[in-house]
PDB file of C-alpha atoms in Angstrom:
ATOM      1  CA  UNK A   1     -14.593  -7.514  21.050  1.00  0.00           C
ATOM      2  CA  UNK A   2     -14.691  -7.090  17.261  1.00  0.00           C
ATOM      3  CA  UNK A   3     -16.123  -3.573  17.557  1.00  0.00           C
ATOM      4  CA  UNK A   4     -13.416  -2.623  20.060  1.00  0.00           C
ATOM      5  CA  UNK A   5     -10.650  -3.887  17.780  1.00  0.00           C
ATOM      6  CA  UNK A   6     -12.074  -2.161  14.712  1.00  0.00           C
ATOM      7  CA  UNK A   7     -12.601   1.033  16.743  1.00  0.00           C
ATOM      8  CA  UNK A   8      -8.974   1.064  17.878  1.00  0.00           C
ATOM      9  CA  UNK A   9      -7.880   0.293  14.305  1.00  0.00           C
ATOM     10  CA  UNK A  10      -9.839   3.294  13.076  1.00  0.00           C
ATOM     11  CA  UNK A  11      -8.573   5.514  15.911  1.00  0.00           C
ATOM     12  CA  UNK A  12      -4.917   4.701  15.219  1.00  0.00           C
ATOM     13  CA  UNK A  13      -5.463   5.142  11.486  1.00  0.00           C
ATOM     14  CA  UNK A  14      -7.002   8.585  12.031  1.00  0.00           C
ATOM     15  CA  UNK A  15      -4.190   9.518  14.443  1.00  0.00           C
ATOM     16  CA  UNK A  16      -1.623   8.364  11.875  1.00  0.00           C
ATOM     17  CA  UNK A  17      -3.280  10.310   9.072  1.00  0.00           C
ATOM     18  CA  UNK A  18      -3.534  13.446  11.230  1.00  0.00           C
ATOM     19  CA  UNK A  19       0.087  13.214  12.391  1.00  0.00           C
ATOM     20  CA  UNK A  20       1.311  12.644   8.846  1.00  0.00           C
ATOM     21  CA  UNK A  21      -0.723  15.613   7.587  1.00  0.00           C
ATOM     22  CA  UNK A  22       0.668  17.827  10.369  1.00  0.00           C
ATOM     23  CA  UNK A  23       4.188  16.632   9.618  1.00  0.00           C
ATOM     24  CA  UNK A  24       3.929  17.189   5.868  1.00  0.00           C
ATOM     25  CA  UNK A  25       2.287  20.599   6.237  1.00  0.00           C
ATOM     26  CA  UNK A  26       4.751  21.691   8.915  1.00  0.00           C
ATOM     27  CA  UNK A  27       7.785  20.648   6.879  1.00  0.00           C
ATOM     28  CA  UNK A  28       6.507  22.413   3.764  1.00  0.00           C
ATOM     29  CA  UNK A  29       5.786  25.607   5.700  1.00  0.00           C
ATOM     30  CA  UNK A  30       9.169  25.435   7.476  1.00  0.00           C
ATOM     31  CA  UNK A  31      11.035  24.997   4.201  1.00  0.00           C
ATOM     32  CA  UNK A  32       9.190  27.872   2.546  1.00  0.00           C
ATOM     33  CA  UNK A  33       9.759  30.152   5.542  1.00  0.00           C
ATOM     34  CA  UNK A  34      13.434  29.223   5.787  1.00  0.00           C
ATOM     35  CA  UNK A  35      14.456  29.383   2.127  1.00  0.00           C
ATOM     36  CA  UNK A  36      12.074  32.010   0.759  1.00  0.00           C
ATOM     37  CA  UNK A  37      11.753  34.386   3.698  1.00  0.00           C
ATOM     38  CA  UNK A  38      14.917  33.470   5.695  1.00  0.00           C
ATOM     39  CA  UNK A  39      12.820  32.847   8.800  1.00  0.00           C
ATOM     40  CA  UNK A  40      13.436  29.795  10.993  1.00  0.00           C
ATOM     41  CA  UNK A  41      11.427  28.773  14.025  1.00  0.00           C
ATOM     42  CA  UNK A  42      13.278  26.458  16.379  1.00  0.00           C
ATOM     43  CA  UNK A  43       9.987  25.648  18.088  1.00  0.00           C
ATOM     44  CA  UNK A  44       8.491  24.246  14.903  1.00  0.00           C
ATOM     45  CA  UNK A  45      11.529  22.038  14.310  1.00  0.00           C
ATOM     46  CA  UNK A  46      11.199  20.550  17.787  1.00  0.00           C
ATOM     47  CA  UNK A  47       7.462  20.004  17.419  1.00  0.00           C
ATOM     48  CA  UNK A  48       7.873  18.422  13.987  1.00  0.00           C
ATOM     49  CA  UNK A  49      10.498  16.070  15.394  1.00  0.00           C
ATOM     50  CA  UNK A  50       8.075  14.979  18.113  1.00  0.00           C
ATOM     51  CA  UNK A  51       5.281  14.520  15.560  1.00  0.00           C
ATOM     52  CA  UNK A  52       7.622  12.370  13.467  1.00  0.00           C
ATOM     53  CA  UNK A  53       8.523  10.244  16.487  1.00  0.00           C
ATOM     54  CA  UNK A  54       4.837   9.871  17.425  1.00  0.00           C
ATOM     55  CA  UNK A  55       4.037   8.822  13.850  1.00  0.00           C
ATOM     56  CA  UNK A  56       6.707   6.138  14.100  1.00  0.00           C
ATOM     57  CA  UNK A  57       5.592   4.759  17.469  1.00  0.00           C
ATOM     58  CA  UNK A  58       1.867   4.692  16.709  1.00  0.00           C
ATOM     59  CA  UNK A  59       2.523   3.428  13.186  1.00  0.00           C
ATOM     60  CA  UNK A  60       4.544   0.547  14.621  1.00  0.00           C
ATOM     61  CA  UNK A  61       1.572  -0.521  16.749  1.00  0.00           C
ATOM     62  CA  UNK A  62      -0.751  -0.397  13.747  1.00  0.00           C
ATOM     63  CA  UNK A  63       1.864  -2.215  11.668  1.00  0.00           C
ATOM     64  CA  UNK A  64       1.705  -5.088  14.165  1.00  0.00           C
ATOM     65  CA  UNK A  65      -2.060  -5.298  13.676  1.00  0.00           C
ATOM     66  CA  UNK A  66      -1.701  -5.279   9.898  1.00  0.00           C
ATOM     67  CA  UNK A  67       1.178  -7.801   9.939  1.00  0.00           C
ATOM     68  CA  UNK A  68       3.403  -5.326   8.131  1.00  0.00           C
ATOM     69  CA  UNK A  69       6.551  -5.777  10.209  1.00  0.00           C
ATOM     70  CA  UNK A  70       9.485  -7.516   8.616  1.00  0.00           C
ATOM     71  CA  UNK A  71       9.652 -11.226   9.382  1.00  0.00           C
ATOM     72  CA  UNK A  72      11.699 -14.198   8.283  1.00  0.00           C
ATOM     73  CA  UNK A  73       8.963 -16.742   7.836  1.00  0.00           C
ATOM     74  CA  UNK A  74      10.457 -19.472   5.632  1.00  0.00           C
ATOM     75  CA  UNK A  75      11.184 -21.772   8.576  1.00  0.00           C
ATOM     76  CA  UNK A  76       7.813 -21.251  10.282  1.00  0.00           C
ATOM     77  CA  UNK A  77       5.830 -21.400   7.030  1.00  0.00           C
ATOM     78  CA  UNK A  78       7.219 -24.846   6.276  1.00  0.00           C
ATOM     79  CA  UNK A  79       5.910 -26.251   9.578  1.00  0.00           C
ATOM     80  CA  UNK A  80       2.614 -28.032  10.146  1.00  0.00           C
ATOM     81  CA  UNK A  81      -0.291 -25.961  11.504  1.00  0.00           C
ATOM     82  CA  UNK A  82       0.097 -26.699  15.238  1.00  0.00           C
ATOM     83  CA  UNK A  83       3.802 -25.826  15.574  1.00  0.00           C
ATOM     84  CA  UNK A  84       3.215 -22.764  13.387  1.00  0.00           C
ATOM     85  CA  UNK A  85       0.498 -21.639  15.819  1.00  0.00           C
ATOM     86  CA  UNK A  86       2.844 -22.207  18.783  1.00  0.00           C
ATOM     87  CA  UNK A  87       5.587 -20.109  17.172  1.00  0.00           C
ATOM     88  CA  UNK A  88       3.087 -17.375  16.322  1.00  0.00           C
ATOM     89  CA  UNK A  89       1.969 -17.217  19.958  1.00  0.00           C
ATOM     90  CA  UNK A  90       5.581 -17.264  21.237  1.00  0.00           C
ATOM     91  CA  UNK A  91       6.444 -14.377  18.899  1.00  0.00           C
ATOM     92  CA  UNK A  92       3.529 -12.308  20.211  1.00  0.00           C
ATOM     93  CA  UNK A  93       4.459 -13.101  23.831  1.00  0.00           C
ATOM     94  CA  UNK A  94       7.985 -11.823  23.132  1.00  0.00           C
ATOM     95  CA  UNK A  95       6.463  -8.626  21.716  1.00  0.00           C
ATOM     96  CA  UNK A  96       4.360  -8.253  24.880  1.00  0.00           C
ATOM     97  CA  UNK A  97       7.395  -8.730  27.135  1.00  0.00           C
ATOM     98  CA  UNK A  98       9.484  -6.204  25.190  1.00  0.00           C
ATOM     99  CA  UNK A  99       6.562  -3.753  25.245  1.00  0.00           C
ATOM    100  CA  UNK A 100       6.194  -4.131  29.010  1.00  0.00           C
ATOM    101  CA  UNK A 101       9.912  -3.439  29.449  1.00  0.00           C
ATOM    102  CA  UNK A 102       9.590  -0.343  27.234  1.00  0.00           C
ATOM    103  CA  UNK A 103       6.591   0.877  29.245  1.00  0.00           C
ATOM    104  CA  UNK A 104       8.468   0.370  32.520  1.00  0.00           C
ATOM    105  CA  UNK A 105      11.603   2.208  31.409  1.00  0.00           C
ATOM    106  CA  UNK A 106       9.729   4.978  29.608  1.00  0.00           C
ATOM    107  CA  UNK A 107       7.711   5.545  32.774  1.00  0.00           C
ATOM    108  CA  UNK A 108      10.940   5.770  34.772  1.00  0.00           C
ATOM    109  CA  UNK A 109      12.330   8.234  32.233  1.00  0.00           C
ATOM    110  CA  UNK A 110       9.178  10.357  32.392  1.00  0.00           C
ATOM    111  CA  UNK A 111       9.372  10.412  36.197  1.00  0.00           C
ATOM    112  CA  UNK A 112      12.992  11.637  36.039  1.00  0.00           C
ATOM    113  CA  UNK A 113      12.843  14.229  33.262  1.00  0.00           C
ATOM    114  CA  UNK A 114       9.141  14.673  32.577  1.00  0.00           C
ATOM    115  CA  UNK A 115       8.914  18.039  34.295  1.00  0.00           C
ATOM    116  CA  UNK A 116      11.996  19.457  32.596  1.00  0.00           C
ATOM    117  CA  UNK A 117      10.921  21.923  29.901  1.00  0.00           C
ATOM    118  CA  UNK A 118      12.122  21.307  26.370  1.00  0.00           C
ATOM    119  CA  UNK A 119      14.668  23.878  25.198  1.00  0.00           C
ATOM    120  CA  UNK A 120      12.743  25.384  22.300  1.00  0.00           C
ATOM    121  CA  UNK A 121       9.068  25.273  23.267  1.00  0.00           C
ATOM    122  CA  UNK A 122       9.238  25.124  27.047  1.00  0.00           C
ATOM    123  CA  UNK A 123       6.699  22.279  27.042  1.00  0.00           C
ATOM    124  CA  UNK A 124       7.504  19.707  29.749  1.00  0.00           C
ATOM    125  CA  UNK A 125       9.217  16.710  28.173  1.00  0.00           C
ATOM    126  CA  UNK A 126       6.799  14.376  29.901  1.00  0.00           C
ATOM    127  CA  UNK A 127       4.131  15.367  27.382  1.00  0.00           C
ATOM    128  CA  UNK A 128       6.395  14.381  24.509  1.00  0.00           C
ATOM    129  CA  UNK A 129       7.593  11.201  26.159  1.00  0.00           C
ATOM    130  CA  UNK A 130       4.077  10.062  27.079  1.00  0.00           C
ATOM    131  CA  UNK A 131       3.658   8.792  23.531  1.00  0.00           C
ATOM    132  CA  UNK A 132       6.098   5.956  24.268  1.00  0.00           C
ATOM    133  CA  UNK A 133       4.140   4.056  26.943  1.00  0.00           C
ATOM    134  CA  UNK A 134       0.832   4.859  25.262  1.00  0.00           C
ATOM    135  CA  UNK A 135       1.996   3.462  21.923  1.00  0.00           C
ATOM    136  CA  UNK A 136       3.367   0.335  23.606  1.00  0.00           C
ATOM    137  CA  UNK A 137      -0.008  -0.191  25.294  1.00  0.00           C
ATOM    138  CA  UNK A 138      -1.507  -0.303  21.806  1.00  0.00           C
ATOM    139  CA  UNK A 139       1.256  -2.704  20.777  1.00  0.00           C
ATOM    140  CA  UNK A 140       0.413  -5.008  23.692  1.00  0.00           C
ATOM    141  CA  UNK A 141      -3.271  -4.812  22.781  1.00  0.00           C
ATOM    142  CA  UNK A 142      -2.544  -5.858  19.204  1.00  0.00           C
ATOM    143  CA  UNK A 143      -0.192  -8.642  20.316  1.00  0.00           C
ATOM    144  CA  UNK A 144      -3.010 -10.027  22.479  1.00  0.00           C
ATOM    145  CA  UNK A 145      -5.372  -9.688  19.512  1.00  0.00           C
ATOM    146  CA  UNK A 146      -2.887 -11.621  17.360  1.00  0.00           C
ATOM    147  CA  UNK A 147      -2.717 -14.374  19.991  1.00  0.00           C
ATOM    148  CA  UNK A 148      -6.514 -14.532  20.168  1.00  0.00           C
ATOM    149  CA  UNK A 149      -6.662 -14.609  16.363  1.00  0.00           C
ATOM    150  CA  UNK A 150      -4.899 -17.975  16.507  1.00  0.00           C
ATOM    151  CA  UNK A 151      -7.857 -19.425  18.434  1.00  0.00           C
ATOM    152  CA  UNK A 152     -10.975 -17.394  17.578  1.00  0.00           C
ATOM    153  CA  UNK A 153     -12.287 -15.567  14.530  1.00  0.00           C
ATOM    154  CA  UNK A 154     -11.177 -11.935  14.570  1.00  0.00           C
ATOM    155  CA  UNK A 155     -11.720  -9.702  11.554  1.00  0.00           C
ATOM    156  CA  UNK A 156      -8.699  -8.781   9.489  1.00  0.00           C
ATOM    157  CA  UNK A 157      -7.750  -5.105   9.588  1.00  0.00           C
ATOM    158  CA  UNK A 158      -8.933  -2.802   6.852  1.00  0.00           C
ATOM    159  CA  UNK A 159      -5.736  -1.560   5.275  1.00  0.00           C
ATOM    160  CA  UNK A 160      -5.636   1.926   3.870  1.00  0.00           C
ATOM    161  CA  UNK A 161      -3.648   0.987   0.790  1.00  0.00           C
ATOM    162  CA  UNK A 162      -3.724  -1.467  -2.040  1.00  0.00           C
ATOM    163  CA  UNK A 163      -1.379  -4.389  -2.527  1.00  0.00           C
ATOM    164  CA  UNK A 164       1.389  -4.006  -5.110  1.00  0.00           C
ATOM    165  CA  UNK A 165      -0.434  -5.964  -7.794  1.00  0.00           C
ATOM    166  CA  UNK A 166      -3.561  -3.818  -7.320  1.00  0.00           C
ATOM    167  CA  UNK A 167      -1.429  -0.718  -7.814  1.00  0.00           C
ATOM    168  CA  UNK A 168       0.001  -2.217 -11.000  1.00  0.00           C
ATOM    169  CA  UNK A 169       3.541  -2.422  -9.602  1.00  0.00           C
ATOM    170  CA  UNK A 170       3.673  -6.203 -10.016  1.00  0.00           C
ATOM    171  CA  UNK A 171       1.432  -8.753 -11.630  1.00  0.00           C
ATOM    172  CA  UNK A 172      -0.742 -11.105  -9.576  1.00  0.00           C
ATOM    173  CA  UNK A 173       1.576 -14.014 -10.397  1.00  0.00           C
ATOM    174  CA  UNK A 174       4.330 -12.551  -8.220  1.00  0.00           C
ATOM    175  CA  UNK A 175       6.762 -11.586 -11.009  1.00  0.00           C
ATOM    176  CA  UNK A 176       7.583  -8.137 -12.268  1.00  0.00           C
TER     177      UNK A 176
END
């Protein structure tokens, strides 16, 4: 189980890095072509938009694993351990339910418009929209992992960045 989780962590991290690199490179090239050479490719704009959306969806799944989503935790943090565990599990179950709803409706959307070609590239929209249910499958996986983490030992994710105090943005005491 631990190898599977770490493998998916690594996979999503590599996907995120690759998508971000494609996005950054594509935007730089598009800007140079547009403003230096007065050349604009509508196809590249559409593809870059889809890469940006994919980065967001897959990044959200990885953010769930790394506990990076915004949360109001003052109330839950003040509770004893058992109720805190119950609220943590309830929160993950809500995430699973919302993800299942998103998968259902994205599948319905893909069935309706998936074969329609996109205006600029001509690629069927179903290929673009497939990232939605796939990313929510990863989200469900990580929500289940977070539930299991409440009961069994699961390794923490390896984050690809340093905390603020390690970067020198704040001191370790919490002040600036």
